[in-house]
Amino acid sequence: DLIHLEARPYFPQLKNDTFLRAARGEQTQHVPVWCMRQAGRYLPEFREFRAGKDFFDTCRSPEACCELTLQPLRRFDFDASIIFSDILVVPQAMGMEVQMVPGKGPTFPDPLKDPEDLQRLKTKVDVQKELDYVFKAITLTRHKIEGKVPLIGFTGAPWTLMSYMIEGSGSKTFSKVKSWLYRYPEVSHMLLKRLTDVIVDYLLGQVAAGAQALQVFESHAGILGPVEFKAFCLPYLRDIARRVKDQLKETGQDVPMIVFAKDAHYGLEDLSQSYYDVVSLDWTIDPRLAREQTGGKVSLQGNMDPCALYAPKERISEIVKTMLEGFGTQRYIANLGHGMYPDMDPESVAAFVEAVHKHSRQMNKQ
Ligand code: 1CP
């Protein structure tokens, strides 16, 4: 059986459920906080641990993933953790080769060039087998975290993964993958559908392994206009949440789901009605406007400009206070608007986390 979804009572009991409560829209005493890319090169212990090791070899080692997930929790008072992995393990599971080239980022030596190349992908992907190493990492980490905070599992969304599979790496214009949407819309939908099927199994497998929340990264949403977003992103994002939620419901499980569609301003209202519990925002969106557009239907997550971490500590505290005033202290998870950068100071992260906890507790008393 691919997915056995029974609850796992033998995991250590959760001691801090603030993040899960905020995600579900329940009252919290303080605003929970975590950072996208909280495991990363800005931590000296991360650089030391990763030194000389291949990135995807590290991803395939449950022990290594566990250690890297736990590192930021030893330093900071985060209210959630995210499993160390990468979104590109999904194209690998579908049969594509991906290398992490130092200084360049992820690279596909043999990207998809034209519609016939879809034949190079596996027709049937045994997710349980191909991504077993991620599931093992999640189960191990869930034990080793000892209930300190919830563990978030994640995936890349179909459009973002499709863009890497066709561009072969990051890109300035994304002209190759966008040309597919205009030249081969039907084949594009076929590919997005196949990615969606794998992603649904992958997320369910992560929950079965011990993930307590799920985040879907549509990091490249913003390179599309509103019409293409509605055609090529939104239906698949909805489909993923609906199918995962339906399957979990059958076994009485409720796992909060977060969608992060970076730079998709025009999509906010639709995303708030797409079965996700939480909509995660990049820093270009005004908190009050986001609340209006999502109509109080979902919790919100985000959205401090990561570069605000370069500010002096007192300034970080002020920025956080303004952000909390904009979002309010309920139905809200503080985070950055995107991932951290390697040259950031861990002290600034500590200041960010402290400011969120301190200001939100004060505001809740008033
Ligand atoms: O050697 C290294 O340390 C490389 C840096 C690194 C790290 C730490 C990469 C390469 N991936 C990761 C881990 C990672 N990737 C996590 C771990 C958990 C955490 O947040 O602490 C997560 C959630 C991701 C997800 C991811 N990978 C995304 C979605 C989030 C986002 O940033 O928008 C994307 C787009 C990737 C691809 C990727 N992997 C790595 C890089 C440098 C990139 C981006 C490349 C590009 O700009 O296109």
CSV table of N, CA and C in Angstrom, one decimal, residues 46-202:
chain,number,residue,atom,x,y,z
A,46,PHE,N,26.2,25.0,9.5
A,46,PHE,CA,25.6,24.5,8.2
A,46,PHE,C,26.8,24.4,7.2
A,47,ARG,N,27.6,25.5,7.1
A,47,ARG,CA,28.7,25.4,6.1
A,47,ARG,C,29.7,24.4,6.5
A,48,GLU,N,29.9,24.2,7.7
A,48,GLU,CA,30.9,23.2,8.2
A,48,GLU,C,30.4,21.8,7.9
A,49,PHE,N,29.1,21.6,8.1
A,49,PHE,CA,28.5,20.2,7.9
A,49,PHE,C,28.5,19.9,6.5
A,50,ARG,N,28.1,20.9,5.6
A,50,ARG,CA,28.0,20.6,4.2
A,50,ARG,C,29.3,20.6,3.4
A,51,ALA,N,30.4,21.1,4.0
A,51,ALA,CA,31.7,21.3,3.3
A,51,ALA,C,32.1,20.0,2.6
A,52,GLY,N,32.4,20.1,1.3
A,52,GLY,CA,32.9,19.0,0.6
A,52,GLY,C,31.9,17.9,0.2
A,53,LYS,N,30.6,18.1,0.6
A,53,LYS,CA,29.6,17.1,0.3
A,53,LYS,C,28.8,17.6,-0.9
A,54,ASP,N,28.4,16.7,-1.7
A,54,ASP,CA,27.5,17.0,-2.8
A,54,ASP,C,26.1,17.3,-2.3
A,55,PHE,N,25.4,18.3,-2.8
A,55,PHE,CA,24.2,18.8,-2.3
A,55,PHE,C,23.1,17.7,-2.3
A,56,PHE,N,22.9,17.0,-3.4
A,56,PHE,CA,21.8,16.0,-3.5
A,56,PHE,C,22.2,14.7,-2.8
A,57,ASP,N,23.5,14.4,-2.6
A,57,ASP,CA,23.9,13.3,-1.7
A,57,ASP,C,23.5,13.7,-0.3
A,58,THR,N,23.6,14.9,0.1
A,58,THR,CA,23.2,15.3,1.4
A,58,THR,C,21.7,15.1,1.5
A,59,CYS,N,20.9,15.5,0.5
A,59,CYS,CA,19.5,15.4,0.5
A,59,CYS,C,19.1,13.9,0.7
A,60,ARG,N,19.9,13.0,0.1
A,60,ARG,CA,19.5,11.6,0.2
A,60,ARG,C,19.9,10.9,1.5
A,61,SER,N,20.6,11.6,2.4
A,61,SER,CA,20.9,11.1,3.7
A,61,SER,C,20.0,11.5,4.7
A,62,PRO,N,19.1,10.6,5.3
A,62,PRO,CA,18.1,11.0,6.3
A,62,PRO,C,18.8,11.6,7.5
A,63,GLU,N,20.0,11.1,7.9
A,63,GLU,CA,20.7,11.6,9.1
A,63,GLU,C,21.2,13.0,8.8
A,64,ALA,N,21.7,13.3,7.6
A,64,ALA,CA,22.2,14.6,7.3
A,64,ALA,C,21.0,15.6,7.3
A,65,CYS,N,19.9,15.2,6.6
A,65,CYS,CA,18.7,16.1,6.6
A,65,CYS,C,18.2,16.4,8.0
A,66,CYS,N,18.2,15.4,8.8
A,66,CYS,CA,17.8,15.6,10.2
A,66,CYS,C,18.6,16.6,10.9
A,67,GLU,N,20.0,16.4,10.8
A,67,GLU,CA,20.9,17.3,11.5
A,67,GLU,C,20.7,18.8,11.0
A,68,LEU,N,20.6,18.9,9.7
A,68,LEU,CA,20.5,20.3,9.1
A,68,LEU,C,19.1,20.9,9.5
A,69,THR,N,18.1,20.1,9.6
A,69,THR,CA,16.8,20.7,10.0
A,69,THR,C,16.9,21.1,11.5
A,70,LEU,N,17.6,20.4,12.3
A,70,LEU,CA,17.6,20.7,13.7
A,70,LEU,C,18.6,21.9,14.0
A,71,GLN,N,19.6,22.1,13.2
A,71,GLN,CA,20.5,23.2,13.5
A,71,GLN,C,19.9,24.6,13.9
A,72,PRO,N,19.0,25.1,13.0
A,72,PRO,CA,18.5,26.4,13.4
A,72,PRO,C,17.7,26.4,14.7
A,73,LEU,N,17.1,25.2,15.0
A,73,LEU,CA,16.3,25.2,16.2
A,73,LEU,C,17.1,25.2,17.5
A,74,ARG,N,18.4,24.9,17.4
A,74,ARG,CA,19.3,24.9,18.5
A,74,ARG,C,19.6,26.4,18.8
A,75,ARG,N,19.6,27.3,17.9
A,75,ARG,CA,20.0,28.7,18.0
A,75,ARG,C,18.8,29.6,18.3
A,76,PHE,N,17.7,29.3,17.6
A,76,PHE,CA,16.6,30.3,17.6
A,76,PHE,C,15.3,29.7,18.2
A,77,ASP,N,14.5,30.6,18.7
A,77,ASP,CA,13.2,30.2,19.3
A,77,ASP,C,12.1,30.1,18.2
A,78,PHE,N,12.4,29.4,17.1
A,78,PHE,CA,11.4,29.3,16.1
A,78,PHE,C,10.2,28.5,16.6
A,79,ASP,N,9.0,28.7,16.0
A,79,ASP,CA,7.8,28.0,16.3
A,79,ASP,C,7.5,26.9,15.3
A,80,ALA,N,8.4,26.7,14.3
A,80,ALA,CA,8.2,25.6,13.4
A,80,ALA,C,9.5,25.3,12.7
A,81,SER,N,9.6,24.0,12.2
A,81,SER,CA,10.8,23.6,11.5
A,81,SER,C,10.3,23.2,10.1
A,82,ILE,N,11.3,23.2,9.1
A,82,ILE,CA,10.9,22.7,7.8
A,82,ILE,C,12.0,21.7,7.4
A,83,ILE,N,11.6,20.5,6.9
A,83,ILE,CA,12.5,19.5,6.6
A,83,ILE,C,13.6,19.9,5.6
A,84,PHE,N,14.8,19.6,5.8
A,84,PHE,CA,15.9,20.0,4.8
A,84,PHE,C,15.7,19.0,3.6
A,85,SER,N,15.5,19.6,2.5
A,85,SER,CA,15.4,18.9,1.2
A,85,SER,C,15.5,19.9,0.1
A,86,ASP,N,15.0,19.5,-1.1
A,86,ASP,CA,14.9,20.5,-2.1
A,86,ASP,C,13.7,20.2,-3.0
A,87,ILE,N,13.2,21.2,-3.7
A,87,ILE,CA,12.0,21.0,-4.5
A,87,ILE,C,12.4,20.1,-5.8
A,88,LEU,N,13.7,20.1,-6.1
A,88,LEU,CA,14.0,19.4,-7.4
A,88,LEU,C,14.2,17.9,-7.2
A,89,VAL,N,13.9,17.4,-6.0
A,89,VAL,CA,13.9,15.9,-5.9
A,89,VAL,C,12.7,15.3,-6.7
A,90,VAL,N,11.7,16.1,-6.9
A,90,VAL,CA,10.6,15.6,-7.7
A,90,VAL,C,10.9,15.3,-9.2
A,91,PRO,N,11.5,16.3,-9.9
A,91,PRO,CA,12.0,16.0,-11.2
A,91,PRO,C,13.0,14.8,-11.3
A,92,GLN,N,13.8,14.7,-10.3
A,92,GLN,CA,14.7,13.5,-10.2
A,92,GLN,C,13.9,12.2,-10.1
A,93,ALA,N,12.9,12.2,-9.3
A,93,ALA,CA,12.1,11.0,-9.1
A,93,ALA,C,11.4,10.6,-10.4
A,94,MET,N,11.1,11.7,-11.3
A,94,MET,CA,10.5,11.4,-12.6
A,94,MET,C,11.5,11.0,-13.6
A,95,GLY,N,12.7,10.9,-13.3
A,95,GLY,CA,13.7,10.4,-14.2
A,95,GLY,C,14.7,11.4,-14.8
A,96,MET,N,14.6,12.7,-14.3
A,96,MET,CA,15.6,13.7,-14.8
A,96,MET,C,16.8,13.8,-13.9
A,97,GLU,N,17.9,14.1,-14.6
A,97,GLU,CA,19.1,14.3,-13.8
A,97,GLU,C,19.2,15.8,-13.4
A,98,VAL,N,19.6,16.0,-12.1
A,98,VAL,CA,19.8,17.4,-11.6
A,98,VAL,C,21.1,17.4,-10.8
A,99,GLN,N,21.9,18.4,-11.1
A,99,GLN,CA,23.1,18.6,-10.4
A,99,GLN,C,23.1,19.9,-9.7
A,100,MET,N,23.7,20.0,-8.5
A,100,MET,CA,23.9,21.3,-7.8
A,100,MET,C,25.3,21.8,-8.1
A,101,VAL,N,25.3,22.8,-9.0
A,101,VAL,CA,26.6,23.4,-9.4
A,101,VAL,C,27.0,24.5,-8.5
A,102,PRO,N,28.1,24.4,-7.7
A,102,PRO,CA,28.4,25.5,-6.7
A,102,PRO,C,28.6,26.8,-7.4
A,103,GLY,N,28.0,27.8,-6.9
A,103,GLY,CA,28.0,29.1,-7.5
A,103,GLY,C,27.0,29.4,-8.6
A,104,LYS,N,26.4,28.3,-9.1
A,104,LYS,CA,25.4,28.5,-10.2
A,104,LYS,C,24.0,28.0,-9.8
A,105,GLY,N,23.9,27.1,-8.8
A,105,GLY,CA,22.6,26.6,-8.4
A,105,GLY,C,22.3,25.4,-9.2
A,106,PRO,N,21.0,24.9,-9.0
A,106,PRO,CA,20.6,23.7,-9.7
A,106,PRO,C,20.6,23.7,-11.2
A,107,THR,N,21.1,22.6,-11.8
A,107,THR,CA,21.3,22.6,-13.2
A,107,THR,C,20.9,21.2,-13.8
A,108,PHE,N,20.1,21.2,-14.8
A,108,PHE,CA,19.7,20.0,-15.5
A,108,PHE,C,20.6,19.9,-16.8
A,109,PRO,N,21.5,18.9,-16.8
A,109,PRO,CA,22.3,18.7,-18.0
A,109,PRO,C,21.5,18.5,-19.3
A,110,ASP,N,20.3,17.9,-19.1
A,110,ASP,CA,19.6,17.5,-20.3
A,110,ASP,C,18.1,17.9,-20.1
A,111,PRO,N,17.8,19.3,-20.2
A,111,PRO,CA,16.4,19.7,-19.9
A,111,PRO,C,15.5,19.3,-21.0
A,112,LEU,N,14.2,19.4,-20.8
A,112,LEU,CA,13.2,19.1,-21.8
A,112,LEU,C,13.2,20.2,-22.9
A,113,LYS,N,13.4,19.8,-24.1
A,113,LYS,CA,13.5,20.8,-25.2
A,113,LYS,C,12.3,20.9,-26.0
A,114,ASP,N,11.7,19.8,-26.4
A,114,ASP,CA,10.4,19.9,-27.1
A,114,ASP,C,9.4,18.8,-26.7
A,115,PRO,N,8.2,18.9,-27.1
A,115,PRO,CA,7.1,18.0,-26.6
A,115,PRO,C,7.5,16.5,-26.5
A,116,GLU,N,8.3,16.1,-27.5
A,116,GLU,CA,8.6,14.6,-27.6
A,116,GLU,C,9.4,14.2,-26.3
A,117,ASP,N,10.1,15.2,-25.7
A,117,ASP,CA,10.9,14.9,-24.6
A,117,ASP,C,10.1,14.4,-23.4
A,118,LEU,N,8.8,14.6,-23.4
A,118,LEU,CA,8.0,14.1,-22.3
A,118,LEU,C,8.2,12.6,-22.2
A,119,GLN,N,8.5,11.9,-23.3
A,119,GLN,CA,8.7,10.5,-23.3
A,119,GLN,C,9.9,10.1,-22.5
A,120,ARG,N,10.8,11.0,-22.2
A,120,ARG,CA,11.9,10.6,-21.3
A,120,ARG,C,11.5,10.5,-19.9
A,121,LEU,N,10.4,11.1,-19.5
A,121,LEU,CA,9.9,11.0,-18.1
A,121,LEU,C,9.3,9.6,-17.9
A,122,LYS,N,9.5,9.1,-16.6
A,122,LYS,CA,8.8,7.8,-16.3
A,122,LYS,C,7.3,8.0,-16.4
A,123,THR,N,6.6,7.0,-17.0
A,123,THR,CA,5.2,7.1,-17.1
A,123,THR,C,4.5,6.8,-15.8
A,124,LYS,N,5.1,5.9,-15.0
A,124,LYS,CA,4.5,5.6,-13.7
A,124,LYS,C,5.6,5.8,-12.7
A,125,VAL,N,5.4,6.8,-11.8
A,125,VAL,CA,6.4,7.1,-10.8
A,125,VAL,C,6.1,6.4,-9.4
A,126,ASP,N,6.9,5.5,-9.0
A,126,ASP,CA,6.7,4.9,-7.7
A,126,ASP,C,7.3,5.8,-6.6
A,127,VAL,N,6.4,6.7,-6.2
A,127,VAL,CA,6.8,7.8,-5.2
A,127,VAL,C,7.4,7.2,-3.9
A,128,GLN,N,6.7,6.2,-3.4
A,128,GLN,CA,7.1,5.6,-2.2
A,128,GLN,C,8.5,5.1,-2.2
A,129,LYS,N,8.9,4.6,-3.4
A,129,LYS,CA,10.3,4.0,-3.6
A,129,LYS,C,11.3,5.1,-3.9
A,130,GLU,N,10.9,6.0,-4.9
A,130,GLU,CA,11.9,7.0,-5.4
A,130,GLU,C,12.2,8.0,-4.3
A,131,LEU,N,11.2,8.4,-3.5
A,131,LEU,CA,11.4,9.5,-2.5
A,131,LEU,C,11.4,8.9,-1.1
A,132,ASP,N,11.6,7.7,-1.0
A,132,ASP,CA,11.7,7.0,0.3
A,132,ASP,C,12.7,7.7,1.2
A,133,TYR,N,13.8,8.2,0.7
A,133,TYR,CA,14.8,8.9,1.5
A,133,TYR,C,14.3,10.1,2.2
A,134,VAL,N,13.4,10.8,1.5
A,134,VAL,CA,12.8,12.0,2.1
A,134,VAL,C,11.8,11.6,3.3
A,135,PHE,N,11.0,10.5,3.0
A,135,PHE,CA,10.1,10.0,4.0
A,135,PHE,C,10.9,9.6,5.3
A,136,LYS,N,12.0,8.9,5.0
A,136,LYS,CA,12.9,8.5,6.2
A,136,LYS,C,13.4,9.7,6.9
A,137,ALA,N,13.8,10.7,6.2
A,137,ALA,CA,14.4,11.9,6.8
A,137,ALA,C,13.3,12.5,7.7
A,138,ILE,N,12.1,12.6,7.2
A,138,ILE,CA,11.0,13.2,8.0
A,138,ILE,C,10.7,12.4,9.3
A,139,THR,N,10.6,11.1,9.1
A,139,THR,CA,10.3,10.2,10.3
A,139,THR,C,11.4,10.4,11.4
A,140,LEU,N,12.7,10.3,10.9
A,140,LEU,CA,13.8,10.5,11.8
A,140,LEU,C,13.8,11.8,12.5
A,141,THR,N,13.5,12.9,11.7
A,141,THR,CA,13.5,14.2,12.3
A,141,THR,C,12.4,14.4,13.3
A,142,ARG,N,11.2,13.9,12.9
A,142,ARG,CA,10.1,14.0,13.8
A,142,ARG,C,10.4,13.4,15.2
A,143,HIS,N,11.1,12.3,15.2
A,143,HIS,CA,11.5,11.7,16.5
A,143,HIS,C,12.6,12.6,17.2
A,144,LYS,N,13.6,13.1,16.4
A,144,LYS,CA,14.7,13.8,17.1
A,144,LYS,C,14.3,15.2,17.5
A,145,ILE,N,13.3,15.7,17.0
A,145,ILE,CA,12.9,17.1,17.3
A,145,ILE,C,12.2,17.1,18.7
A,146,GLU,N,11.8,15.9,19.1
A,146,GLU,CA,11.2,15.6,20.4
A,146,GLU,C,10.0,16.5,20.8
A,147,GLY,N,9.2,16.8,19.8
A,147,GLY,CA,8.0,17.5,20.0
A,147,GLY,C,8.2,19.0,20.3
A,148,LYS,N,9.4,19.5,20.1
A,148,LYS,CA,9.7,20.9,20.4
A,148,LYS,C,8.8,21.9,19.6
A,149,VAL,N,8.8,21.6,18.3
A,149,VAL,CA,7.9,22.4,17.4
A,149,VAL,C,7.4,21.5,16.3
A,150,PRO,N,6.4,21.9,15.5
A,150,PRO,CA,5.9,21.0,14.4
A,150,PRO,C,6.9,21.0,13.3
A,151,LEU,N,6.9,19.9,12.5
A,151,LEU,CA,7.8,19.7,11.3
A,151,LEU,C,6.9,19.9,10.0
A,152,ILE,N,7.4,20.8,9.2
A,152,ILE,CA,6.7,21.1,7.9
A,152,ILE,C,7.3,20.3,6.8
A,153,GLY,N,6.5,19.6,6.0
A,153,GLY,CA,7.0,19.0,4.8
A,153,GLY,C,6.7,20.0,3.6
A,154,PHE,N,7.3,19.8,2.5
A,154,PHE,CA,7.1,20.7,1.4
A,154,PHE,C,7.3,20.1,0.0
A,155,THR,N,6.8,20.8,-1.0
A,155,THR,CA,7.1,20.4,-2.4
A,155,THR,C,7.1,21.7,-3.2
A,156,GLY,N,7.8,21.6,-4.4
A,156,GLY,CA,7.6,22.6,-5.4
A,156,GLY,C,6.3,22.4,-6.1
A,157,ALA,N,5.7,23.4,-6.6
A,157,ALA,CA,4.4,23.3,-7.3
A,157,ALA,C,4.7,23.0,-8.8
A,158,PRO,N,3.6,22.5,-9.5
A,158,PRO,CA,3.9,22.0,-10.9
A,158,PRO,C,4.5,23.1,-11.8
A,159,TRP,N,4.0,24.3,-11.8
A,159,TRP,CA,4.5,25.3,-12.8
A,159,TRP,C,6.0,25.6,-12.5
A,160,THR,N,6.4,25.7,-11.2
A,160,THR,CA,7.7,26.0,-10.8
A,160,THR,C,8.7,24.9,-11.2
A,161,LEU,N,8.2,23.6,-11.0
A,161,LEU,CA,9.0,22.5,-11.4
A,161,LEU,C,9.1,22.4,-12.9
A,162,MET,N,8.0,22.6,-13.6
A,162,MET,CA,8.1,22.6,-15.0
A,162,MET,C,9.1,23.6,-15.6
A,163,SER,N,9.1,24.8,-14.9
A,163,SER,CA,10.0,25.8,-15.4
A,163,SER,C,11.5,25.4,-15.3
A,164,TYR,N,11.8,24.7,-14.2
A,164,TYR,CA,13.2,24.2,-14.0
A,164,TYR,C,13.5,23.1,-15.1
A,165,MET,N,12.5,22.2,-15.3
A,165,MET,CA,12.7,21.1,-16.2
A,165,MET,C,12.9,21.5,-17.6
A,166,ILE,N,12.4,22.7,-18.0
A,166,ILE,CA,12.6,23.2,-19.4
A,166,ILE,C,13.7,24.2,-19.5
A,167,GLU,N,13.8,25.1,-18.5
A,167,GLU,CA,14.9,26.1,-18.6
A,167,GLU,C,16.2,25.4,-18.3
A,168,GLY,N,16.2,24.4,-17.4
A,168,GLY,CA,17.4,23.7,-17.0
A,168,GLY,C,18.2,24.3,-15.9
A,169,SER,N,17.7,25.5,-15.5
A,169,SER,CA,18.3,26.2,-14.3
A,169,SER,C,17.4,27.4,-14.0
A,170,GLY,N,17.8,28.3,-13.1
A,170,GLY,CA,17.1,29.5,-13.0
A,170,GLY,C,17.3,30.3,-14.3
A,171,SER,N,16.5,31.4,-14.4
A,171,SER,CA,16.5,32.2,-15.6
A,171,SER,C,16.1,33.6,-15.4
A,172,LYS,N,16.5,34.5,-16.3
A,172,LYS,CA,16.1,35.9,-16.2
A,172,LYS,C,14.7,36.1,-16.8
A,173,THR,N,14.5,35.5,-18.0
A,173,THR,CA,13.3,35.8,-18.8
A,173,THR,C,12.3,34.6,-18.7
A,174,PHE,N,12.8,33.4,-18.5
A,174,PHE,CA,12.0,32.2,-18.5
A,174,PHE,C,11.3,32.0,-19.9
A,175,SER,N,12.0,32.5,-20.9
A,175,SER,CA,11.4,32.5,-22.3
A,175,SER,C,11.2,31.1,-22.8
A,176,LYS,N,12.1,30.1,-22.4
A,176,LYS,CA,11.9,28.7,-22.9
A,176,LYS,C,10.6,28.1,-22.4
A,177,VAL,N,10.5,28.2,-21.1
A,177,VAL,CA,9.3,27.5,-20.5
A,177,VAL,C,8.0,28.3,-20.9
A,178,LYS,N,8.1,29.6,-21.0
A,178,LYS,CA,6.9,30.4,-21.3
A,178,LYS,C,6.5,30.2,-22.8
A,179,SER,N,7.5,29.9,-23.6
A,179,SER,CA,7.2,29.6,-25.0
A,179,SER,C,6.4,28.3,-25.1
A,180,TRP,N,6.6,27.4,-24.2
A,180,TRP,CA,5.8,26.1,-24.2
A,180,TRP,C,4.4,26.5,-24.0
A,181,LEU,N,4.1,27.4,-23.0
A,181,LEU,CA,2.7,27.7,-22.7
A,181,LEU,C,2.0,28.3,-23.9
A,182,TYR,N,2.7,29.1,-24.8
A,182,TYR,CA,2.1,29.7,-25.9
A,182,TYR,C,2.1,28.8,-27.2
A,183,ARG,N,3.1,28.0,-27.3
A,183,ARG,CA,3.2,27.1,-28.5
A,183,ARG,C,2.6,25.8,-28.3
A,184,TYR,N,2.7,25.2,-27.1
A,184,TYR,CA,2.2,23.8,-26.8
A,184,TYR,C,1.4,23.8,-25.6
A,185,PRO,N,0.3,24.6,-25.6
A,185,PRO,CA,-0.5,24.6,-24.3
A,185,PRO,C,-1.0,23.2,-23.9
A,186,GLU,N,-1.4,22.4,-24.8
A,186,GLU,CA,-1.9,21.1,-24.4
A,186,GLU,C,-0.9,20.2,-23.8
A,187,VAL,N,0.3,20.2,-24.4
A,187,VAL,CA,1.4,19.4,-23.8
A,187,VAL,C,1.8,19.9,-22.5
A,188,SER,N,1.8,21.3,-22.4
A,188,SER,CA,2.1,21.9,-21.1
A,188,SER,C,1.2,21.4,-20.0
A,189,HIS,N,-0.1,21.4,-20.3
A,189,HIS,CA,-1.1,20.9,-19.4
A,189,HIS,C,-0.9,19.4,-19.0
A,190,MET,N,-0.4,18.6,-20.0
A,190,MET,CA,-0.1,17.2,-19.8
A,190,MET,C,1.0,17.1,-18.7
A,191,LEU,N,2.0,17.9,-18.9
A,191,LEU,CA,3.2,17.8,-18.0
A,191,LEU,C,2.8,18.3,-16.6
A,192,LEU,N,2.0,19.4,-16.6
A,192,LEU,CA,1.6,19.9,-15.3
A,192,LEU,C,0.7,18.9,-14.5
A,193,LYS,N,-0.1,18.2,-15.3
A,193,LYS,CA,-1.0,17.1,-14.7
A,193,LYS,C,-0.1,16.0,-14.1
A,194,ARG,N,0.9,15.6,-14.9
A,194,ARG,CA,1.7,14.5,-14.4
A,194,ARG,C,2.5,14.9,-13.2
A,195,LEU,N,3.0,16.2,-13.2
A,195,LEU,CA,3.6,16.7,-11.9
A,195,LEU,C,2.7,16.7,-10.8
A,196,THR,N,1.4,17.1,-11.0
A,196,THR,CA,0.4,17.2,-10.0
A,196,THR,C,0.2,15.8,-9.3
A,197,ASP,N,0.1,14.8,-10.2
A,197,ASP,CA,-0.2,13.4,-9.7
A,197,ASP,C,1.0,13.0,-8.7
A,198,VAL,N,2.2,13.2,-9.2
A,198,VAL,CA,3.4,12.8,-8.3
A,198,VAL,C,3.4,13.6,-7.0
A,199,ILE,N,3.1,14.9,-7.1
A,199,ILE,CA,3.1,15.8,-6.0
A,199,ILE,C,2.1,15.4,-4.9
A,200,VAL,N,0.9,15.0,-5.4
A,200,VAL,CA,-0.1,14.6,-4.4
A,200,VAL,C,0.3,13.3,-3.6
A,201,ASP,N,0.9,12.4,-4.3
A,201,ASP,CA,1.4,11.2,-3.6
A,201,ASP,C,2.6,11.5,-2.7
A,202,TYR,N,3.4,12.5,-3.2
A,202,TYR,CA,4.6,12.9,-2.4
A,202,TYR,C,4.1,13.6,-1.1
